[in-house]
């Protein structure tokens, strides 16, 4: 914390706000990559630790050493510098972000960063019931909650823990408190495809957007199996049997999801999203960077190049050196990935990084 306050003195945010528009534009130019995408969104994996062991995610190899995880002070410094460059949206992820000790104070400190307009959280929901009130009062309004099954035994098989009831309670609490809740469902043939209709119906019964995510060849090498993959087009066809599907107004602002309004035969409506990183990738619109739990900045989930910001921080680099490294990572952001070109060959894990340290 002391480190961060010192840096605020070096980079007063007031300056950012009173600066004339040409200076502000020059700053924002730093965020434009060579394909004219403006990178305004940072995903921060605050820990690779997790209280679940989802079959498609957790690495079998060892965890990042504690000393190699970024401290909260280091994360605050990097986020402050990225916001100073014009980034304005942050998502906290992991591992499971809510398991890291001190996370609520960290979020409250993030919320003080002027110019950071939106802080969101992705969680497995296990600790949500107990932390929801604090999250709300810290200013979080948008939660993505991962849930691949509403059947208790199956949930335990997928996640390795019999905690469905606790997660469900967390989801209900979040809805009652007024969070904007999106449920992330990883679609896996032969594992949870018999529940897609139930998930879609849930979206018509509660104010929850349900988003189906294509199973990606990343993370746990032992669990990736291309026969489990279901393309978003197929998912959409399955859901269309429940009623009519129309593109949802404002869907283009929803990030990678293509969102539809489902109206069922009995007139109920709900919002359903499809996230198709493999079959219909959204690289041309990608506006994000990812900071791994050990401080490596990654321009693409599916490309393994990383910039070691932690090394820069710990060797005493100045703010402007760190901002240059961020800018260089943006300039090197690849145009896209090509996994969809070879769907037939998707039989090995393409991304060497583990999902839990990158944060999804
Ligand atoms: N622990 C939190 C959670 O589960 O929501 C946040 C981290 S988790 C890595 C972020 C998201 O990545 C989750 O929605 C999870 O379902 C998704 N995910 C992890 N591995 C995946 C894979 N191989 N394919 C598709 N989605 C995956
Ligand atoms: Fe943990 Fe999330 Fe990975 Fe599941 S998907 S093991 S909850 S980090």
PDB file of N, CA and C in Angstrom, residues 56 148 184-193 196 211-216 224 228-232 235 238 275:
ATOM      1  N   UNK A  56     -11.619 -29.454 -16.254  1.00  0.00           N
ATOM      2  CA  UNK A  56     -11.025 -28.883 -17.464  1.00  0.00           C
ATOM      3  C   UNK A  56     -10.003 -27.789 -17.169  1.00  0.00           C
ATOM      4  N   UNK A 148     -21.417 -25.325 -14.108  1.00  0.00           N
ATOM      5  CA  UNK A 148     -21.554 -26.215 -15.263  1.00  0.00           C
ATOM      6  C   UNK A 148     -22.639 -27.256 -15.077  1.00  0.00           C
ATOM      7  N   UNK A 184     -21.674 -18.549 -16.260  1.00  0.00           N
ATOM      8  CA  UNK A 184     -20.812 -19.119 -17.303  1.00  0.00           C
ATOM      9  C   UNK A 184     -20.923 -20.637 -17.259  1.00  0.00           C
ATOM     10  N   UNK A 185     -21.333 -21.229 -18.359  1.00  0.00           N
ATOM     11  CA  UNK A 185     -21.475 -22.688 -18.430  1.00  0.00           C
ATOM     12  C   UNK A 185     -20.529 -23.204 -19.515  1.00  0.00           C
ATOM     13  N   UNK A 186     -19.530 -23.986 -19.133  1.00  0.00           N
ATOM     14  CA  UNK A 186     -18.666 -24.582 -20.166  1.00  0.00           C
ATOM     15  C   UNK A 186     -19.426 -25.781 -20.741  1.00  0.00           C
ATOM     16  N   UNK A 187     -19.622 -25.744 -22.058  1.00  0.00           N
ATOM     17  CA  UNK A 187     -20.440 -26.770 -22.716  1.00  0.00           C
ATOM     18  C   UNK A 187     -19.587 -27.989 -23.056  1.00  0.00           C
ATOM     19  N   UNK A 188     -19.958 -29.141 -22.510  1.00  0.00           N
ATOM     20  CA  UNK A 188     -19.155 -30.348 -22.730  1.00  0.00           C
ATOM     21  C   UNK A 188     -20.049 -31.514 -23.107  1.00  0.00           C
ATOM     22  N   UNK A 189     -19.838 -32.011 -24.322  1.00  0.00           N
ATOM     23  CA  UNK A 189     -20.661 -33.122 -24.818  1.00  0.00           C
ATOM     24  C   UNK A 189     -20.512 -34.331 -23.904  1.00  0.00           C
ATOM     25  N   UNK A 190     -21.652 -34.941 -23.568  1.00  0.00           N
ATOM     26  CA  UNK A 190     -21.601 -36.151 -22.750  1.00  0.00           C
ATOM     27  C   UNK A 190     -21.373 -35.862 -21.278  1.00  0.00           C
ATOM     28  N   UNK A 191     -21.204 -34.602 -20.927  1.00  0.00           N
ATOM     29  CA  UNK A 191     -20.988 -34.268 -19.508  1.00  0.00           C
ATOM     30  C   UNK A 191     -22.151 -33.430 -18.980  1.00  0.00           C
ATOM     31  N   UNK A 192     -22.472 -32.326 -19.682  1.00  0.00           N
ATOM     32  CA  UNK A 192     -23.579 -31.494 -19.181  1.00  0.00           C
ATOM     33  C   UNK A 192     -24.551 -31.066 -20.284  1.00  0.00           C
ATOM     34  N   UNK A 193     -24.456 -31.699 -21.475  1.00  0.00           N
ATOM     35  CA  UNK A 193     -25.325 -31.244 -22.577  1.00  0.00           C
ATOM     36  C   UNK A 193     -26.801 -31.529 -22.327  1.00  0.00           C
ATOM     37  N   UNK A 196     -28.532 -28.178 -20.864  1.00  0.00           N
ATOM     38  CA  UNK A 196     -28.519 -26.853 -21.506  1.00  0.00           C
ATOM     39  C   UNK A 196     -29.912 -26.225 -21.504  1.00  0.00           C
ATOM     40  N   UNK A 211     -24.572 -17.894 -20.145  1.00  0.00           N
ATOM     41  CA  UNK A 211     -23.656 -17.859 -21.300  1.00  0.00           C
ATOM     42  C   UNK A 211     -22.967 -19.215 -21.444  1.00  0.00           C
ATOM     43  N   UNK A 212     -23.128 -19.786 -22.610  1.00  0.00           N
ATOM     44  CA  UNK A 212     -22.485 -21.061 -22.890  1.00  0.00           C
ATOM     45  C   UNK A 212     -21.114 -20.789 -23.514  1.00  0.00           C
ATOM     46  N   UNK A 213     -20.093 -21.415 -22.950  1.00  0.00           N
ATOM     47  CA  UNK A 213     -18.713 -21.193 -23.416  1.00  0.00           C
ATOM     48  C   UNK A 213     -18.206 -22.467 -24.092  1.00  0.00           C
ATOM     49  N   UNK A 214     -17.616 -22.313 -25.253  1.00  0.00           N
ATOM     50  CA  UNK A 214     -17.004 -23.476 -25.898  1.00  0.00           C
ATOM     51  C   UNK A 214     -15.834 -23.984 -25.060  1.00  0.00           C
ATOM     52  N   UNK A 215     -15.779 -25.279 -24.939  1.00  0.00           N
ATOM     53  CA  UNK A 215     -14.698 -25.952 -24.216  1.00  0.00           C
ATOM     54  C   UNK A 215     -13.399 -25.702 -24.988  1.00  0.00           C
ATOM     55  N   UNK A 216     -12.395 -25.171 -24.294  1.00  0.00           N
ATOM     56  CA  UNK A 216     -11.149 -24.789 -24.979  1.00  0.00           C
ATOM     57  C   UNK A 216      -9.997 -25.737 -24.654  1.00  0.00           C
ATOM     58  N   UNK A 224      -8.601 -32.426 -21.717  1.00  0.00           N
ATOM     59  CA  UNK A 224      -9.036 -31.955 -23.032  1.00  0.00           C
ATOM     60  C   UNK A 224      -9.299 -33.149 -23.946  1.00  0.00           C
ATOM     61  N   UNK A 228     -15.520 -33.923 -26.792  1.00  0.00           N
ATOM     62  CA  UNK A 228     -16.410 -33.212 -25.846  1.00  0.00           C
ATOM     63  C   UNK A 228     -16.775 -31.820 -26.354  1.00  0.00           C
ATOM     64  N   UNK A 229     -16.105 -31.370 -27.386  1.00  0.00           N
ATOM     65  CA  UNK A 229     -16.300 -30.001 -27.880  1.00  0.00           C
ATOM     66  C   UNK A 229     -17.658 -29.848 -28.572  1.00  0.00           C
ATOM     67  N   UNK A 230     -18.358 -28.774 -28.263  1.00  0.00           N
ATOM     68  CA  UNK A 230     -19.612 -28.448 -28.959  1.00  0.00           C
ATOM     69  C   UNK A 230     -19.485 -27.012 -29.456  1.00  0.00           C
ATOM     70  N   UNK A 231     -19.637 -26.811 -30.762  1.00  0.00           N
ATOM     71  CA  UNK A 231     -19.515 -25.460 -31.327  1.00  0.00           C
ATOM     72  C   UNK A 231     -20.729 -24.620 -30.935  1.00  0.00           C
ATOM     73  N   UNK A 232     -20.507 -23.306 -30.828  1.00  0.00           N
ATOM     74  CA  UNK A 232     -21.586 -22.397 -30.419  1.00  0.00           C
ATOM     75  C   UNK A 232     -22.790 -22.489 -31.352  1.00  0.00           C
ATOM     76  N   UNK A 235     -24.808 -25.267 -30.204  1.00  0.00           N
ATOM     77  CA  UNK A 235     -25.442 -24.898 -28.932  1.00  0.00           C
ATOM     78  C   UNK A 235     -26.675 -24.030 -29.194  1.00  0.00           C
ATOM     79  N   UNK A 238     -29.568 -26.002 -30.397  1.00  0.00           N
ATOM     80  CA  UNK A 238     -30.208 -26.754 -29.306  1.00  0.00           C
ATOM     81  C   UNK A 238     -31.153 -25.842 -28.518  1.00  0.00           C
ATOM     82  N   UNK A 275     -20.343 -17.911 -26.178  1.00  0.00           N
ATOM     83  CA  UNK A 275     -18.955 -17.448 -26.289  1.00  0.00           C
ATOM     84  C   UNK A 275     -18.201 -18.512 -27.079  1.00  0.00           C
TER      85      UNK A 275
END
